[in-house]
mmCIF file of C-alpha atoms and ligand atoms in Angstrom:
data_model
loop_
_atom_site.group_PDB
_atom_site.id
_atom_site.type_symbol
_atom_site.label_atom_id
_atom_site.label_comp_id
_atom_site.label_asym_id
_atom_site.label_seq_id
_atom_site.Cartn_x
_atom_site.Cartn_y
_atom_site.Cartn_z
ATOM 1 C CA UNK A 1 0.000 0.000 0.000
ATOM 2 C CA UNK A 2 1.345 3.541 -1.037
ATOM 3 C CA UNK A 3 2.274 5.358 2.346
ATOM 4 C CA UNK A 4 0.487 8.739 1.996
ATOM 5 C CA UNK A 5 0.909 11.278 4.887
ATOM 6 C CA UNK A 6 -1.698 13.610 6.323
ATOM 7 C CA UNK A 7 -4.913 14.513 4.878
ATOM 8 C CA UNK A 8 -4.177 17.446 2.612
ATOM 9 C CA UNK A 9 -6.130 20.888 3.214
ATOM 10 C CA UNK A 10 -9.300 20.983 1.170
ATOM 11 C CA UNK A 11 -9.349 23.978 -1.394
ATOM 12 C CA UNK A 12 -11.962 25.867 -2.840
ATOM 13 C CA UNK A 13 -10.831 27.900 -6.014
ATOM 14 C CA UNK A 14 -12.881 30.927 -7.395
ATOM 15 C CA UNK A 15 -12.205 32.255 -10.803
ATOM 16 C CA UNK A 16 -13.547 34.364 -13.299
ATOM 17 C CA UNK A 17 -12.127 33.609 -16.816
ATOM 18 C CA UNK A 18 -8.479 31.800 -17.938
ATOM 19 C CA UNK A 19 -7.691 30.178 -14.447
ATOM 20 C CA UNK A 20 -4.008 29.880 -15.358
ATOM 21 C CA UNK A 21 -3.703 30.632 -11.941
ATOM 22 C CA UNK A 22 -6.013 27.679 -11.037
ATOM 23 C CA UNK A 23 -3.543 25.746 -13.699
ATOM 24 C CA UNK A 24 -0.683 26.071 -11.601
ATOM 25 C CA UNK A 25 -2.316 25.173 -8.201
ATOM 26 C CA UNK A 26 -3.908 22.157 -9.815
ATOM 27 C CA UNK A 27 -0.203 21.207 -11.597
ATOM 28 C CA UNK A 28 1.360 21.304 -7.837
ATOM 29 C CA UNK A 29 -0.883 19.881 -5.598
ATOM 30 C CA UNK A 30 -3.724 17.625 -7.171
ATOM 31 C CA UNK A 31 -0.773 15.052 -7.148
ATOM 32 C CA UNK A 32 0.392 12.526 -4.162
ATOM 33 C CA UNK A 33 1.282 13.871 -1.021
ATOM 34 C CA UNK A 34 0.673 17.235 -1.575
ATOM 35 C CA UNK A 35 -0.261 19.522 1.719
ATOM 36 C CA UNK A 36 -3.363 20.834 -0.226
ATOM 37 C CA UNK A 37 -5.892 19.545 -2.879
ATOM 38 C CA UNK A 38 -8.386 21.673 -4.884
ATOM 39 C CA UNK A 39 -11.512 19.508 -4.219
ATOM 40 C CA UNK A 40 -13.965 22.193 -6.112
ATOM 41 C CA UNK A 41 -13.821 25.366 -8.610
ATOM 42 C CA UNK A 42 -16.570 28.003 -8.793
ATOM 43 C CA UNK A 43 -16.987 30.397 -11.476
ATOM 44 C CA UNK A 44 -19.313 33.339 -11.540
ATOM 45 C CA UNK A 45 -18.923 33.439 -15.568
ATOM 46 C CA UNK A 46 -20.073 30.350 -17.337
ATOM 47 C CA UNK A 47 -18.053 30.408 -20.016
ATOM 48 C CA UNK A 48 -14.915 30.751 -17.660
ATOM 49 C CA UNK A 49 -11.879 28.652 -19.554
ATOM 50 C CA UNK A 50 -10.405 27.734 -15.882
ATOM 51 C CA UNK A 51 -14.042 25.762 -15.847
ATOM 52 C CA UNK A 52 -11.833 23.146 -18.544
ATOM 53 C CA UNK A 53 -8.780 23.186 -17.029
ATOM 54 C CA UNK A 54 -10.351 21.795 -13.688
ATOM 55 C CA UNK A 55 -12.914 19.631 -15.616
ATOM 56 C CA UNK A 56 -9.796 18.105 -17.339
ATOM 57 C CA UNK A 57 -8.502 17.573 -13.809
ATOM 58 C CA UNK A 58 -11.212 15.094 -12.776
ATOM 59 C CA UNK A 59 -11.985 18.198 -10.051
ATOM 60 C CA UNK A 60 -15.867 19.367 -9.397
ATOM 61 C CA UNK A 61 -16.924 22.511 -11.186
ATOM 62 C CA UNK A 62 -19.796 24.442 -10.125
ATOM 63 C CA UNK A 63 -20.863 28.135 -12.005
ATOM 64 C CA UNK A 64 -22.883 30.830 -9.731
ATOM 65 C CA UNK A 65 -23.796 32.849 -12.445
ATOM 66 C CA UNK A 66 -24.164 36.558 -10.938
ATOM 67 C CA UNK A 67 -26.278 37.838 -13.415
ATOM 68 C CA UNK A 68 -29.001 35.378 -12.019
ATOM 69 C CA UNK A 69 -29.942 37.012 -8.664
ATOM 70 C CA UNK A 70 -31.376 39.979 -8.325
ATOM 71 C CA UNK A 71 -28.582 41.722 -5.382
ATOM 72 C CA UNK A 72 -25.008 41.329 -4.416
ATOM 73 C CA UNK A 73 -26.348 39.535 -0.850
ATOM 74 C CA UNK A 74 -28.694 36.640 -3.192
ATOM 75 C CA UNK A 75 -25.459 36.010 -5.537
ATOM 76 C CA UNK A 76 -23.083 35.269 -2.003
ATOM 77 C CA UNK A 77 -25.353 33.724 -0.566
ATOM 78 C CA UNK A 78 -25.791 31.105 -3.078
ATOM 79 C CA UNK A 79 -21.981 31.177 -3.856
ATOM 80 C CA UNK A 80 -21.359 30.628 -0.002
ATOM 81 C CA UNK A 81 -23.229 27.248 0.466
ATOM 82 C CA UNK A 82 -21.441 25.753 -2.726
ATOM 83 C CA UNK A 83 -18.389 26.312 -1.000
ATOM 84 C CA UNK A 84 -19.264 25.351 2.420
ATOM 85 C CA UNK A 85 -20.683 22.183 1.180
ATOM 86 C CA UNK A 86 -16.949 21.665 0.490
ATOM 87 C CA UNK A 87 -15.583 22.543 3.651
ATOM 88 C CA UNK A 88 -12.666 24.107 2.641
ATOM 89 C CA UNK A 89 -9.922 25.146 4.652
ATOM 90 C CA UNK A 90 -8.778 27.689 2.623
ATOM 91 C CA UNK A 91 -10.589 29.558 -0.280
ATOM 92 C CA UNK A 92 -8.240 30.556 -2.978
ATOM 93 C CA UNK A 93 -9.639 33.867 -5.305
ATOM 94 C CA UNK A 94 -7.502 33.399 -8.182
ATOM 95 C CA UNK A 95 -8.753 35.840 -11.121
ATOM 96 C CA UNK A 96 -12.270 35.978 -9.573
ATOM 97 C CA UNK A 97 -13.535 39.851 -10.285
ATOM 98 C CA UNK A 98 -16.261 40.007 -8.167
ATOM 99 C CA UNK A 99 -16.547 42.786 -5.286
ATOM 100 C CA UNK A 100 -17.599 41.010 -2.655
ATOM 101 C CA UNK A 101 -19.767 42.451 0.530
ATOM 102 C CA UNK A 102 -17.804 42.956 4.001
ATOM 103 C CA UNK A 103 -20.351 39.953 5.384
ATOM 104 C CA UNK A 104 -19.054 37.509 3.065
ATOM 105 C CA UNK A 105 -15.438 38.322 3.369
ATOM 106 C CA UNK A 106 -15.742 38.470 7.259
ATOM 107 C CA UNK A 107 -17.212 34.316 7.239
ATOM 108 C CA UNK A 108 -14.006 33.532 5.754
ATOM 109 C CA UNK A 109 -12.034 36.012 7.023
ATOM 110 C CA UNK A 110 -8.543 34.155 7.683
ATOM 111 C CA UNK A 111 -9.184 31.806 5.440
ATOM 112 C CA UNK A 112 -9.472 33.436 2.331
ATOM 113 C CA UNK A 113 -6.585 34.751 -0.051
ATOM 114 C CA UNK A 114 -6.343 36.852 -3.178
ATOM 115 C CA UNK A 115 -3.795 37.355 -5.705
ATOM 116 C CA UNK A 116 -3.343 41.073 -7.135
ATOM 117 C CA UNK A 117 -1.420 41.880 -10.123
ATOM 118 C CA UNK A 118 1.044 44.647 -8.286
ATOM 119 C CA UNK A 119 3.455 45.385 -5.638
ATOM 120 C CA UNK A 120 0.811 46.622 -3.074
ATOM 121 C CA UNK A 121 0.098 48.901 -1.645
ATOM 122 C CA UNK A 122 0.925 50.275 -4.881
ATOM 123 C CA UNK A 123 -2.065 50.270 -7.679
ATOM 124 C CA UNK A 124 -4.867 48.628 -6.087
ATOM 125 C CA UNK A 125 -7.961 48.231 -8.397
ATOM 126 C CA UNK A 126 -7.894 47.785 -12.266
ATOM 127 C CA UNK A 127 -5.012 48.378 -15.217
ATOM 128 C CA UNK A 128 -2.655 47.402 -13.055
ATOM 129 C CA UNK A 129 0.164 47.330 -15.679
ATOM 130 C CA UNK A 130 -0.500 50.079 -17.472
ATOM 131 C CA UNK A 131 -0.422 52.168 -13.935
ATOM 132 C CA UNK A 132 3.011 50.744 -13.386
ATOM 133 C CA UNK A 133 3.882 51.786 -16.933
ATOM 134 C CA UNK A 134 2.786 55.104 -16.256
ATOM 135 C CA UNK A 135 4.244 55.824 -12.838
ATOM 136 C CA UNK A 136 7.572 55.439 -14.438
ATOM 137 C CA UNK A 137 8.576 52.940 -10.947
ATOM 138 C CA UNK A 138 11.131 50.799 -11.821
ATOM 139 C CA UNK A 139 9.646 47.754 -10.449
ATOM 140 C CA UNK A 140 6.526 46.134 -10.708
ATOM 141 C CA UNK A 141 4.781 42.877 -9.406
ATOM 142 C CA UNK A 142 2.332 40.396 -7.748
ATOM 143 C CA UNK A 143 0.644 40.276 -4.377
ATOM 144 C CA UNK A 144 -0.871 36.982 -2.353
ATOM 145 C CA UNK A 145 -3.092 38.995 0.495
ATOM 146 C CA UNK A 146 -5.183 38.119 2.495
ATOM 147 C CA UNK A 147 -8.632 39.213 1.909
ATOM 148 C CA UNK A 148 -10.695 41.762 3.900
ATOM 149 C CA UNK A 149 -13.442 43.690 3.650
ATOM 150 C CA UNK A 150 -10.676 46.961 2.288
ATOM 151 C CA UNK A 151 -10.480 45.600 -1.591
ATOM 152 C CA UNK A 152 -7.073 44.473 -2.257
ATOM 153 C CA UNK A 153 -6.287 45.899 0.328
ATOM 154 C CA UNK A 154 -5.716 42.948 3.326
ATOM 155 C CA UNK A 155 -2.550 42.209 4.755
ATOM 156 C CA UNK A 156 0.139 40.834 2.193
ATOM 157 C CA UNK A 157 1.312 37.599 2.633
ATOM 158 C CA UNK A 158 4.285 37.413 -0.054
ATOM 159 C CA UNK A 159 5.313 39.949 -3.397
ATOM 160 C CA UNK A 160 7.332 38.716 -6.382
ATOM 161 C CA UNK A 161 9.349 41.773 -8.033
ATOM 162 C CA UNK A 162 9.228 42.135 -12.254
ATOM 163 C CA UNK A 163 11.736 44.867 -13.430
ATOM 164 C CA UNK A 164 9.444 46.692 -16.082
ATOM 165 C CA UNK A 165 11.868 47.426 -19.608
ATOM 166 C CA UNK A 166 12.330 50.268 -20.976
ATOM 167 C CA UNK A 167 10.198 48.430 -24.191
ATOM 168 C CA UNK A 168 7.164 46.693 -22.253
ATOM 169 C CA UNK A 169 3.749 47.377 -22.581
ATOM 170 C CA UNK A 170 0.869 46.697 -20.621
ATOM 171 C CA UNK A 171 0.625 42.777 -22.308
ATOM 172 C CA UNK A 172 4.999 42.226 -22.110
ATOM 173 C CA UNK A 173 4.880 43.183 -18.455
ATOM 174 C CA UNK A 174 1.444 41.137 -18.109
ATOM 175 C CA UNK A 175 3.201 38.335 -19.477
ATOM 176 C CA UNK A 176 6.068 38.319 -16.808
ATOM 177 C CA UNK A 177 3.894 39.323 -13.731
ATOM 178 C CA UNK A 178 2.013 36.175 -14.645
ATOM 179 C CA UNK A 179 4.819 33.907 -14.537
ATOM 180 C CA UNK A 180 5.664 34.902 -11.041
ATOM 181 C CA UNK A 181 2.274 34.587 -9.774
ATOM 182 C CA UNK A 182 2.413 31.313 -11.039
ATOM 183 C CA UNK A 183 5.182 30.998 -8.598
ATOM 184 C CA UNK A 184 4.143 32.431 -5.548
ATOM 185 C CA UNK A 185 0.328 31.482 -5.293
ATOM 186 C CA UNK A 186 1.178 27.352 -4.998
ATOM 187 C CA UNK A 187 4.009 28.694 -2.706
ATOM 188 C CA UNK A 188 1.544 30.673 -0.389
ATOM 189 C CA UNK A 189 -0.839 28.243 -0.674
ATOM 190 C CA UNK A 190 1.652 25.647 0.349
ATOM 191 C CA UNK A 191 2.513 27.060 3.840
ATOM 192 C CA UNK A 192 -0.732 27.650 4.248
ATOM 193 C CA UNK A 193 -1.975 24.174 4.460
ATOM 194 C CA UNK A 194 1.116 23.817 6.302
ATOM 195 C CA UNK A 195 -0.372 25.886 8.811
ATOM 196 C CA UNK A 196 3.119 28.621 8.930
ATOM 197 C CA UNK A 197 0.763 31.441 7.597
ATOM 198 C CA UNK A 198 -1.806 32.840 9.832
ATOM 199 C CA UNK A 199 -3.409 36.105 9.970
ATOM 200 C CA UNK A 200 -3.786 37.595 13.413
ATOM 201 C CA UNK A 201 -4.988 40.687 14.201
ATOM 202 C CA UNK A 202 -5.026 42.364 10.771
ATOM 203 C CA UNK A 203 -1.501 40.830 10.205
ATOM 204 C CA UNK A 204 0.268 38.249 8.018
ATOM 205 C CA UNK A 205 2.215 36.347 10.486
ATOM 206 C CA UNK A 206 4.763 33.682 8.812
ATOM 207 C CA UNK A 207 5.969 31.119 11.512
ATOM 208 C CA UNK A 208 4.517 33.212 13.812
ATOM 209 C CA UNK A 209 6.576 36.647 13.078
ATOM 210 C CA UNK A 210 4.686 39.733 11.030
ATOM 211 C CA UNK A 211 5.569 39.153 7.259
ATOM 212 C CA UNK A 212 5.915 43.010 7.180
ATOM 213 C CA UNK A 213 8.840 42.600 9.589
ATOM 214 C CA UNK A 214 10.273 39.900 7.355
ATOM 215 C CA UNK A 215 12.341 40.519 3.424
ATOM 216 C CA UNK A 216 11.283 37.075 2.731
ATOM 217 C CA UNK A 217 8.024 38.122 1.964
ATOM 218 C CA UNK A 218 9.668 40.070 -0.908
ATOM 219 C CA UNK A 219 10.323 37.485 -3.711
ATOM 220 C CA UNK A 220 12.909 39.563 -6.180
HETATM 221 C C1 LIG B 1 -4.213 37.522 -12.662
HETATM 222 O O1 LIG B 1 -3.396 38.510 -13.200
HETATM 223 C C2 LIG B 1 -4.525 37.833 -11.232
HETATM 224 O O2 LIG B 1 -3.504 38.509 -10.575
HETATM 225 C C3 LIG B 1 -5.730 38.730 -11.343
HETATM 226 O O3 LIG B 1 -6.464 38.208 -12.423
HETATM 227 C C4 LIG B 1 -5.595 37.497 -13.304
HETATM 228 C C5 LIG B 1 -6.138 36.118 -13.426
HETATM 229 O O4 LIG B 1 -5.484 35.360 -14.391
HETATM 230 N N1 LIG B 1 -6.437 38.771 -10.094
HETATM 231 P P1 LIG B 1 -5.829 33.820 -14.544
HETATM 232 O O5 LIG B 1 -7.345 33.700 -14.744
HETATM 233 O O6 LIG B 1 -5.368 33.101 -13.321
HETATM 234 O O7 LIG B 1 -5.097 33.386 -15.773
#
């Protein structure tokens, strides 16, 4: 008999459209041994591509379409008991562009995570390239935070830097942000399930120090 270790973390994964993101959680842990397994994905959009990738994966899909319901409240309230029915111990936002209400964010508060294409604090919201472009910063990059009821703005868990060319535009840059959050969100999500990433008191702690206090929370 294969010797497997603990039971990994259940995962719930939310996305919008591509899930690439989804496509490189699913490629590191929906494998032997892993920490963490994505057990569903939920799509607000029906015609999400991520929906494939996961179907492709043997892994449940579900779509809560939000153009259904009537208000914000009937859409998460329907979205919440799909993903309670998993019990997850983690839900994963990964490309999901909903806003979502402070109630909702609040029942998972701690155990939900986002990933935001920037070095936040820096250009929360939309265009996120193009307002890196435009600053004329030197650096750009990706987030993992987690998520509170401030929109992208929860405490930051880990940052991967992308020095922005002279020559990019808003896809080039795109393109290499990607690529790191590729990197980091499996990575986050690993010590996670691990249990080495909490948040306390409006803080990402990483074994148990303040990832603010720490530079490995900066991936260059
Ligand atoms: C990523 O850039 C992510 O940072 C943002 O939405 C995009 C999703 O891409 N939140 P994908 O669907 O994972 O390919």
């Amino acid at each position: 008999m294969a010797v497997t270790g603990q039971t990994p973390m259940p995962v719930v994964v939310l996305i919008s459209g591509n899930g690439s993101n989804l496509q490189a959680l699913i490629d590191t842990f929906n494998r032997d041994n892993a920490p963490a397994r994505i057990c569903a994905v939920i799509s607000n959009r029906p015609q999400a591509y991520g929906l494939e990738r996961a179907q492709q994966a043997g892994i449940p899909t579900h779509v809560v379409d939000h153009q259904r319901y009537r208000d914000r409240p009937g859409f998460e309230q329907a979205l919440q008991a799909v993903i309670d029915d998993y019990h997850p111990g983690l839900v994963v936002l990964a490309g999901f562009m909903r806003i979502l209400t402070e109630r909702f964010v609040n029942h998972y508060l701690g155990r939900m995570v986002n990933i935001h294409p920037s070095l936040l604090p820096n250009f929360q919201g939309l265009d996120t390239h193009q307002r890196a472009l435009d600053s004329g910063l030197a650096q750009h990059g990706a987030s993992v935070h987690f998520v509170t009821p401030e929109l992208d703005g929860g405490p930051v868990i880990m940052r991967a830097h992308v020095t922005i060319h002279p020559d990019d535009d808003a896809p080039t840059l795109a393109a290499r942000v990607l690529r790191e959050e590729h990197r980091i969100y499996p990575e986050v999500v690993r010590l996670f399930a691990e249990g080495r990433v909490k948040l306390d008191d409006n803080q990402a702690l990483l074994d148990g120090i303040a990832v603010t206090q720490l530079s490995k929370h900066d991936h260059a």
